[in-house]
Structures are given as structure tokens and as C-alpha cells.
Amino acid sequence: MTPTLTTQPATTPGSRCRFADDVREFLTQKPRQLPSHYLYDELGSALFEAICRLPWYPLTRAELRLLEAHAGEILDAGVTTVIELGAGSGAKLAALIAGAGTGRGPLDLHIVDVSRSALAQASRALEGFERVRLVTHETTYEAGLEEFGHARSVTERRLALFLGSNIGNFDPPGRDAFLGTVRAALNPRDALLLGVDLLKPERELLLAYDDPLGVTAAFNLNLLSRINRELRGDFEIDGFAHRALWNEERSRIEMHLCSRRRQRIGIREADLEFVMAEGEMIWTESSYKYDPPQIVSMLEGAGFGVRAQWIDSVDRFALTLAEAV
Ligand code: AVI
């Protein structure tokens, strides 16, 4: 049984108020938008897990194959501490530990996620590994890194995991700032493993983000239903349609919610009322796609040197192992 220690309360003080402030700020911008991290309430996290099993969304399976194939090189005997930012179901970390076999030493695992249900699921996936101590951080990546950055011993060698192409959900300035924050939580010789989805034909990308079963549409629309539930909004869910668009110039898939008709919307707790025209969109997520050399240069720019890059050529996904320099 893996001992688990939890930091941070479920709802940090003022987090609902923060949600209301963000909803007001972003829905009144032009174009209207909502920060993508709010997609992940309990239902949103479950829908995202379902997306990862869809035949049209190959990222998770491709990454798992790479993790299993290279676990021994990634989790070599010197690594004492692993921090995973955005642990999801915990399946990838479990695959890495299982794949490293008996070659590894005792491990301190830190998993960081805003979703309590994701942390609970990840904790279950990591139960049963010998010589593993688990600490869960129910908070944002930045706050988790901050907590993690403080507690360190001289003999530690750290490995940070940022998988699932989560880096693709940052715009380029945010991405560089975030990689800088990760670098600041590490010492020279510590490492970062970054999982990134690669550029591929547009039709494959559109299918991945607008699947025929409508799971991604439900994931996107759930954000409106979350606002209704938590902030006393009155969005009519069937008044919106999910749209996935490929922005060639910016090399990103965008998710939007398109108003099917002219409608008035009220969100009590955000003190907001507005009218949406037919066809007007709310932009909810960007998912940037990269090629392998771009990944090397973003890491070098943040103070890392690339040690290895493994590519799944079938589903076009890259795992890059980089050392803090
Ligand atoms: C979590 N993130 C990397 C996913 C992505 O591919 O951008 C979220 C997602 N959005 C729609 N499908 C999956």
C-alpha cells in the first residue's frame, strides 16, 4: 500500500470567487473566451479520460507506448524524486514505474492536479508499488512547483513529468514562462520529461478534436453547464454547438462554443448579463502542435539540454528527456 499525504484543501479559499472573476473578465473580451483549465471539474475530468480512450484521439496511447519502451532510460537508478504536473488518471506514472522494474531505487512521488477526483484516481493507480511514497498536491501547476521547490535534500535527483501534450494548451509566451518556472524548481542534473503532440494532417487533427461520438463536444459544452451549476448561470446548453478549428498560421487546434441563435445570457454570481449573436463564438481552448526541432529549441530556451527524443511515427507524438543545465 502506497502511503499518501495530501496538501491543499479541496477548494482553496476564494477559488469560486476567482472562477466568477475569470468568467466575467474573459467572457467580456473580444473574442469572448474562457480559460481552458476550467474544463476540468469532476465531470470534465471524466469526459477527458473518455476522450483519451477514443480511437480518434491517439495521443495518450502513443505516449504510453513510448513510456513503456523507454522507462528504464527515463527512470534510471539515480532518480529519487518524481513530480508529475497534471497527473490525470495516474496511468502514465504507473506505467513508467512498472516499466523501470527493479532497476530503480526508492521514490518520492509528487502529483499535482487541480482536480480532486483525478488525484484520487491517480492515488489508486499508484497503490501497491514497493518503496514509493506519494504526496498529492491539489492545486495549480505553479503552486505545486512552488511547494515542491522548497522541500529538497542535497542527495535528491529530481525528474519532472509534463506529459499528455499539456504544454500545447499554453500560448507561446505562457509556455516559455511555464518552462522557466519548471526549470527554477530544478537543479542542474535534474530532468524534465515532456510529452508533446506533433503536427499531422489537418483531417486527423479535426477528428481528434471533434470526434464522431460527440465526447469532445460534451467535454466542451460541460463548461457552460459548470458555470450554470457553480455560478448560477442560465446558459441553454442546446443553444450552443461545439466547433474545432485548425488555425494553420498559429499551428493550433482551437475549440469554440458557437451560439446557435441570438440569445441573452445571465450569470448571477459573476454579476454578468450579455447578448450573443447567432454564430458568435466563445473560445475555450487552444492546442498547439509542434515539430521535433521546435521542442528542442523551446527546451533549450528555458535552460535545458536535450538528452533524448523518442518519436512515435505512427501517431506522431514525441517524448523528450531534457536535463537542467
Ligand atoms: C489536456 N490537453 C492536452 C488536451 C488537448 O489535446 O489539448 C485537452 C483536450 N481538448 C480536447 N480534447 C482533448
Tab-separated table of C-alpha atoms and ligand atoms in Angstrom:
chain	number	residue	atom	x	y	z
A	1	MET	CA	0.000	0.000	0.000
A	2	THR	CA	1.466	3.356	-1.013
A	3	PRO	CA	1.316	5.926	1.815
A	4	THR	CA	-0.410	9.078	0.633
A	5	LEU	CA	-0.089	12.567	2.001
A	6	THR	CA	-2.335	15.353	0.750
A	7	THR	CA	-1.552	19.036	0.755
A	8	GLN	CA	-4.010	21.836	-0.019
A	9	PRO	CA	-7.744	21.831	0.703
A	10	ALA	CA	-10.269	20.790	-1.982
A	11	THR	CA	-11.453	24.289	-2.693
A	12	THR	CA	-8.815	26.868	-1.960
A	13	PRO	CA	-10.263	29.912	-0.196
A	14	GLY	CA	-11.759	32.247	-2.741
A	15	SER	CA	-11.467	29.795	-5.657
A	16	ARG	CA	-15.188	30.103	-6.540
A	17	CYS	CA	-14.826	33.858	-6.444
A	18	ARG	CA	-11.769	33.542	-8.700
A	19	PHE	CA	-13.846	31.465	-11.133
A	20	ALA	CA	-16.541	34.166	-11.143
A	21	ASP	CA	-13.933	36.907	-11.702
A	22	ASP	CA	-12.297	34.976	-14.561
A	23	VAL	CA	-15.672	34.224	-16.185
A	24	ARG	CA	-16.569	37.921	-16.068
A	25	GLU	CA	-13.176	39.028	-17.354
A	26	PHE	CA	-12.830	36.508	-20.178
A	27	LEU	CA	-16.453	36.413	-21.384
A	28	THR	CA	-16.409	40.166	-21.877
A	29	GLN	CA	-13.245	40.090	-24.021
A	30	LYS	CA	-13.295	40.201	-27.794
A	31	PRO	CA	-13.467	37.450	-28.924
A	32	ARG	CA	-15.344	36.032	-25.914
A	33	GLN	CA	-13.309	33.308	-24.243
A	34	LEU	CA	-12.946	31.127	-21.137
A	35	PRO	CA	-9.675	29.768	-19.652
A	36	SER	CA	-9.308	26.119	-20.624
A	37	HIS	CA	-8.343	24.900	-17.147
A	38	TYR	CA	-11.988	25.391	-16.082
A	39	LEU	CA	-12.937	22.489	-18.397
A	40	TYR	CA	-11.761	20.112	-15.661
A	41	ASP	CA	-14.435	19.854	-12.981
A	42	GLU	CA	-15.350	16.318	-11.908
A	43	LEU	CA	-17.464	15.607	-14.990
A	44	GLY	CA	-14.986	17.403	-17.283
A	45	SER	CA	-12.111	15.250	-15.968
A	46	ALA	CA	-14.176	12.096	-16.538
A	47	LEU	CA	-15.031	13.227	-20.075
A	48	PHE	CA	-11.362	13.955	-20.753
A	49	GLU	CA	-10.466	10.435	-19.586
A	50	ALA	CA	-13.094	9.139	-22.046
A	51	ILE	CA	-11.562	11.262	-24.850
A	52	CYS	CA	-8.211	9.580	-24.172
A	53	ARG	CA	-9.808	6.213	-24.983
A	54	LEU	CA	-11.350	7.316	-28.266
A	55	PRO	CA	-9.899	5.781	-31.434
A	56	TRP	CA	-9.630	9.307	-32.936
A	57	TYR	CA	-7.543	10.718	-30.041
A	58	PRO	CA	-4.316	8.704	-30.217
A	59	LEU	CA	-2.097	10.947	-28.042
A	60	THR	CA	-2.463	9.018	-24.786
A	61	ARG	CA	-1.846	5.598	-26.316
A	62	ALA	CA	1.164	6.849	-28.295
A	63	GLU	CA	2.683	8.401	-25.183
A	64	LEU	CA	2.078	5.261	-23.123
A	65	ARG	CA	3.851	3.159	-25.763
A	66	LEU	CA	6.863	5.479	-25.617
A	67	LEU	CA	6.893	5.499	-21.804
A	68	GLU	CA	6.766	1.714	-21.660
A	69	ALA	CA	9.503	1.337	-24.277
A	70	HIS	CA	11.915	3.787	-22.611
A	71	ALA	CA	11.017	3.540	-18.900
A	72	GLY	CA	14.453	2.225	-17.876
A	73	GLU	CA	16.295	5.144	-19.522
A	74	ILE	CA	13.856	7.705	-18.147
A	75	LEU	CA	13.647	6.436	-14.580
A	76	ASP	CA	17.272	5.444	-14.113
A	77	ALA	CA	18.603	4.330	-10.742
A	78	GLY	CA	19.737	7.838	-9.772
A	79	VAL	CA	16.271	9.419	-9.766
A	80	THR	CA	14.990	9.835	-6.189
A	81	THR	CA	12.009	12.143	-6.685
A	82	VAL	CA	9.399	12.419	-9.397
A	83	ILE	CA	6.883	15.243	-9.742
A	84	GLU	CA	4.093	14.887	-12.260
A	85	LEU	CA	2.283	18.082	-13.224
A	86	GLY	CA	-1.292	17.181	-14.188
A	87	ALA	CA	-1.392	13.555	-13.103
A	88	GLY	CA	-4.736	12.679	-14.718
A	89	SER	CA	-5.564	9.045	-14.023
A	90	GLY	CA	-2.003	8.218	-12.858
A	91	ALA	CA	-1.755	5.540	-15.554
A	92	LYS	CA	1.339	7.033	-17.187
A	93	LEU	CA	3.305	7.356	-13.978
A	94	ALA	CA	2.281	3.805	-13.062
A	95	ALA	CA	3.464	2.570	-16.489
A	96	LEU	CA	6.790	4.353	-16.038
A	97	ILE	CA	7.401	2.874	-12.586
A	98	ALA	CA	6.310	-0.596	-13.673
A	99	GLY	CA	8.463	-0.358	-16.822
A	100	ALA	CA	11.572	0.686	-14.867
A	101	GLY	CA	11.318	-2.632	-12.992
A	102	THR	CA	13.756	-3.485	-10.248
A	103	GLY	CA	16.473	-1.116	-11.503
A	104	ARG	CA	15.140	1.888	-9.637
A	105	GLY	CA	15.690	2.976	-6.039
A	106	PRO	CA	13.083	4.217	-3.510
A	107	LEU	CA	10.966	7.004	-4.951
A	108	ASP	CA	9.188	10.061	-3.605
A	109	LEU	CA	6.293	10.830	-5.941
A	110	HIS	CA	4.568	14.193	-6.018
A	111	ILE	CA	1.452	14.523	-8.133
A	112	VAL	CA	-0.090	17.903	-8.832
A	113	ASP	CA	-3.591	18.394	-10.201
A	114	VAL	CA	-6.432	20.890	-9.697
A	115	SER	CA	-8.916	18.049	-9.867
A	116	ARG	CA	-9.573	16.206	-6.602
A	117	SER	CA	-11.163	13.302	-8.469
A	118	ALA	CA	-8.107	12.996	-10.740
A	119	LEU	CA	-5.812	12.897	-7.686
A	120	ALA	CA	-7.966	10.224	-6.032
A	121	GLN	CA	-7.874	8.127	-9.205
A	122	ALA	CA	-4.117	8.605	-9.607
A	123	SER	CA	-3.539	7.619	-5.975
A	124	ARG	CA	-5.403	4.358	-6.606
A	125	ALA	CA	-3.353	3.696	-9.775
A	126	LEU	CA	-0.132	4.167	-7.777
A	127	GLU	CA	-1.127	1.955	-4.858
A	128	GLY	CA	0.793	-1.224	-4.466
A	129	PHE	CA	4.231	-0.127	-5.710
A	130	GLU	CA	7.002	-1.008	-3.283
A	131	ARG	CA	9.358	1.688	-1.965
A	132	VAL	CA	7.189	4.553	-3.144
A	133	ARG	CA	5.927	7.478	-1.045
A	134	LEU	CA	3.157	9.566	-2.582
A	135	VAL	CA	2.360	13.209	-1.921
A	136	THR	CA	-0.652	14.730	-3.703
A	137	HIS	CA	-0.909	18.471	-4.314
A	138	GLU	CA	-4.446	19.610	-5.058
A	139	THR	CA	-3.527	22.844	-6.709
A	140	THR	CA	-2.290	24.553	-9.876
A	141	TYR	CA	0.974	23.524	-11.538
A	142	GLU	CA	2.669	26.729	-10.432
A	143	ALA	CA	1.620	26.414	-6.777
A	144	GLY	CA	2.573	22.705	-6.804
A	145	LEU	CA	6.019	23.544	-8.181
A	146	GLU	CA	6.409	26.216	-5.550
A	147	GLU	CA	5.620	23.759	-2.718
A	148	PHE	CA	7.884	21.168	-4.308
A	149	GLY	CA	10.707	23.637	-4.958
A	150	HIS	CA	11.074	24.399	-1.238
A	151	ALA	CA	11.401	20.884	0.146
A	152	ARG	CA	14.624	19.346	-1.097
A	153	SER	CA	17.593	17.424	0.256
A	154	VAL	CA	21.132	17.529	-1.152
A	155	THR	CA	21.091	13.930	-2.308
A	156	GLU	CA	17.882	14.299	-4.294
A	157	ARG	CA	17.787	13.904	-8.087
A	158	ARG	CA	14.521	15.112	-9.481
A	159	LEU	CA	12.552	14.203	-12.549
A	160	ALA	CA	9.620	16.415	-13.531
A	161	LEU	CA	6.971	14.970	-15.852
A	162	PHE	CA	4.838	17.185	-18.021
A	163	LEU	CA	3.005	14.759	-20.234
A	164	GLY	CA	-0.100	14.437	-22.378
A	165	SER	CA	0.831	17.443	-24.532
A	166	ASN	CA	-0.456	19.725	-21.775
A	167	ILE	CA	2.236	22.165	-22.894
A	168	GLY	CA	0.184	22.514	-26.101
A	169	ASN	CA	-2.568	24.263	-24.133
A	170	PHE	CA	-0.285	27.246	-23.379
A	171	ASP	CA	0.228	30.076	-25.847
A	172	PRO	CA	3.938	30.557	-26.719
A	173	PRO	CA	4.719	33.295	-24.131
A	174	GLY	CA	2.854	31.349	-21.414
A	175	ARG	CA	4.635	28.166	-22.487
A	176	ASP	CA	8.088	29.767	-22.165
A	177	ALA	CA	7.228	31.312	-18.804
A	178	PHE	CA	5.916	27.959	-17.576
A	179	LEU	CA	9.022	26.039	-18.701
A	180	GLY	CA	11.070	28.708	-16.879
A	181	THR	CA	9.072	28.022	-13.684
A	182	VAL	CA	9.719	24.285	-14.034
A	183	ARG	CA	13.428	24.948	-14.576
A	184	ALA	CA	13.528	27.140	-11.445
A	185	ALA	CA	12.180	24.243	-9.325
A	186	LEU	CA	15.042	22.002	-10.525
A	187	ASN	CA	18.806	21.912	-10.004
A	188	PRO	CA	21.431	21.171	-12.670
A	189	ARG	CA	21.322	17.413	-13.498
A	190	ASP	CA	17.641	17.181	-12.576
A	191	ALA	CA	15.496	16.338	-15.583
A	192	LEU	CA	12.237	17.122	-17.331
A	193	LEU	CA	10.294	14.675	-19.481
A	194	LEU	CA	7.981	16.496	-21.868
A	195	GLY	CA	5.255	14.762	-23.912
A	196	VAL	CA	4.173	16.737	-26.969
A	197	ASP	CA	1.727	16.029	-29.781
A	198	LEU	CA	3.263	16.644	-33.213
A	199	LEU	CA	1.939	18.356	-36.311
A	200	LYS	CA	-0.071	15.989	-38.501
A	201	PRO	CA	-2.583	16.206	-41.323
A	202	GLU	CA	-5.482	18.570	-40.645
A	203	ARG	CA	-8.156	15.919	-41.121
A	204	GLU	CA	-6.607	13.758	-38.358
A	205	LEU	CA	-6.414	16.733	-36.016
A	206	LEU	CA	-10.027	17.704	-36.647
A	207	LEU	CA	-11.228	14.163	-35.944
A	208	ALA	CA	-9.228	14.110	-32.701
A	209	TYR	CA	-10.933	17.312	-31.501
A	210	ASP	CA	-14.404	16.744	-32.986
A	211	ASP	CA	-14.996	13.032	-32.622
A	212	PRO	CA	-17.982	11.253	-34.191
A	213	LEU	CA	-19.256	10.100	-30.763
A	214	GLY	CA	-19.558	13.671	-29.540
A	215	VAL	CA	-17.448	13.109	-26.403
A	216	THR	CA	-15.253	16.147	-27.097
A	217	ALA	CA	-18.393	18.192	-27.743
A	218	ALA	CA	-19.730	17.130	-24.320
A	219	PHE	CA	-16.358	17.981	-22.723
A	220	ASN	CA	-16.515	21.476	-24.216
A	221	LEU	CA	-20.230	22.096	-23.503
A	222	ASN	CA	-19.817	20.922	-19.915
A	223	LEU	CA	-18.013	24.197	-19.232
A	224	LEU	CA	-21.312	26.049	-19.737
A	225	SER	CA	-23.100	23.596	-17.515
A	226	ARG	CA	-20.375	24.076	-14.862
A	227	ILE	CA	-20.982	27.833	-14.992
A	228	ASN	CA	-24.731	27.212	-14.609
A	229	ARG	CA	-24.124	24.962	-11.611
A	230	GLU	CA	-21.423	26.841	-9.779
A	231	LEU	CA	-22.153	30.450	-10.690
A	232	ARG	CA	-25.936	30.359	-11.172
A	233	GLY	CA	-25.701	30.889	-14.926
A	234	ASP	CA	-28.584	30.326	-17.319
A	235	PHE	CA	-26.829	29.040	-20.454
A	236	GLU	CA	-29.123	26.821	-22.505
A	237	ILE	CA	-26.743	24.042	-23.419
A	238	ASP	CA	-28.600	23.101	-26.597
A	239	GLY	CA	-28.241	26.723	-27.719
A	240	PHE	CA	-24.517	26.070	-28.377
A	241	ALA	CA	-22.558	23.857	-30.760
A	242	HIS	CA	-19.013	22.542	-30.319
A	243	ARG	CA	-16.553	23.686	-33.015
A	244	ALA	CA	-12.964	22.538	-33.579
A	245	LEU	CA	-10.953	24.704	-35.987
A	246	TRP	CA	-7.414	24.280	-37.290
A	247	ASN	CA	-5.503	27.570	-37.225
A	248	GLU	CA	-2.730	26.895	-39.725
A	249	GLU	CA	-0.916	30.181	-39.178
A	250	ARG	CA	-0.619	29.619	-35.394
A	251	SER	CA	-0.269	25.842	-35.699
A	252	ARG	CA	-3.057	25.172	-33.208
A	253	ILE	CA	-6.430	23.479	-32.908
A	254	GLU	CA	-8.961	25.789	-31.334
A	255	MET	CA	-12.102	24.684	-29.515
A	256	HIS	CA	-15.043	27.068	-29.539
A	257	LEU	CA	-18.691	27.085	-28.463
A	258	CYS	CA	-20.829	28.595	-31.171
A	259	SER	CA	-24.150	30.250	-30.334
A	260	ARG	CA	-26.904	28.630	-32.420
A	261	ARG	CA	-29.164	31.667	-32.110
A	262	ARG	CA	-29.285	35.185	-30.764
A	263	GLN	CA	-29.653	34.793	-27.011
A	264	ARG	CA	-29.385	36.661	-23.727
A	265	ILE	CA	-27.240	35.071	-21.023
A	266	GLY	CA	-27.130	35.842	-17.320
A	267	ILE	CA	-24.556	34.623	-14.791
A	268	ARG	CA	-25.679	35.734	-11.334
A	269	GLU	CA	-22.531	35.084	-9.299
A	270	ALA	CA	-20.362	36.778	-11.912
A	271	ASP	CA	-22.716	39.754	-11.968
A	272	LEU	CA	-22.875	39.483	-15.745
A	273	GLU	CA	-25.515	39.739	-18.446
A	274	PHE	CA	-24.825	39.815	-22.166
A	275	VAL	CA	-26.303	39.015	-25.559
A	276	MET	CA	-24.712	36.611	-28.036
A	277	ALA	CA	-25.455	36.897	-31.733
A	278	GLU	CA	-26.247	33.829	-33.837
A	279	GLY	CA	-22.892	32.325	-34.900
A	280	GLU	CA	-20.892	34.189	-32.224
A	281	MET	CA	-18.281	32.025	-30.529
A	282	ILE	CA	-16.732	31.526	-27.110
A	283	TRP	CA	-13.134	30.348	-27.471
A	284	THR	CA	-12.432	27.700	-24.814
A	285	GLU	CA	-9.088	26.067	-25.667
A	286	SER	CA	-6.023	26.133	-27.916
A	287	SER	CA	-3.940	23.053	-28.543
A	288	TYR	CA	-0.648	23.929	-30.223
A	289	LYS	CA	1.068	21.292	-32.355
A	290	TYR	CA	4.849	21.242	-32.806
A	291	ASP	CA	7.581	19.564	-34.805
A	292	PRO	CA	10.510	17.851	-33.018
A	293	PRO	CA	13.152	20.606	-33.552
A	294	GLN	CA	10.744	23.216	-32.150
A	295	ILE	CA	10.505	21.141	-28.968
A	296	VAL	CA	14.302	21.043	-28.676
A	297	SER	CA	14.568	24.808	-29.059
A	298	MET	CA	11.778	25.603	-26.572
A	299	LEU	CA	13.563	23.443	-24.000
A	300	GLU	CA	16.975	24.954	-24.730
A	301	GLY	CA	15.462	28.423	-24.430
A	302	ALA	CA	14.246	27.531	-20.923
A	303	GLY	CA	17.636	26.302	-19.648
A	304	PHE	CA	17.524	22.601	-20.505
A	305	GLY	CA	19.789	20.449	-22.675
A	306	VAL	CA	18.068	17.648	-24.590
A	307	ARG	CA	19.338	14.167	-23.666
A	308	ALA	CA	16.964	12.069	-25.783
A	309	GLN	CA	13.942	12.432	-28.006
A	310	TRP	CA	11.712	9.470	-28.863
A	311	ILE	CA	9.059	9.729	-31.550
A	312	ASP	CA	6.026	7.586	-32.241
A	313	SER	CA	5.957	7.795	-36.008
A	314	VAL	CA	2.526	6.162	-36.361
A	315	ASP	CA	0.566	8.651	-34.254
A	316	ARG	CA	3.121	11.490	-34.422
A	317	PHE	CA	3.885	12.081	-30.756
A	318	ALA	CA	7.231	12.955	-29.107
A	319	LEU	CA	8.680	12.325	-25.659
A	320	THR	CA	11.703	14.498	-24.953
A	321	LEU	CA	14.023	13.984	-21.978
A	322	ALA	CA	15.968	17.100	-21.067
A	323	GLU	CA	18.469	17.889	-18.341
A	324	ALA	CA	18.553	21.150	-16.406
A	325	VAL	CA	21.834	22.923	-17.260
B	1	AVI	C1	-5.203	18.170	-21.903
B	1	AVI	N1	-4.915	18.588	-23.271
B	1	AVI	C2	-3.564	18.316	-23.653
B	1	AVI	C3	-5.905	18.099	-24.257
B	1	AVI	C4	-5.514	18.556	-25.677
B	1	AVI	O1	-5.373	17.690	-26.530
B	1	AVI	O2	-5.317	19.748	-25.871
B	1	AVI	C5	-7.299	18.572	-23.932
B	1	AVI	C6	-8.305	18.208	-24.971
B	1	AVI	N2	-9.109	19.046	-25.555
B	1	AVI	C7	-9.874	18.414	-26.413
B	1	AVI	N3	-9.531	17.143	-26.429
B	1	AVI	C8	-8.560	16.981	-25.506
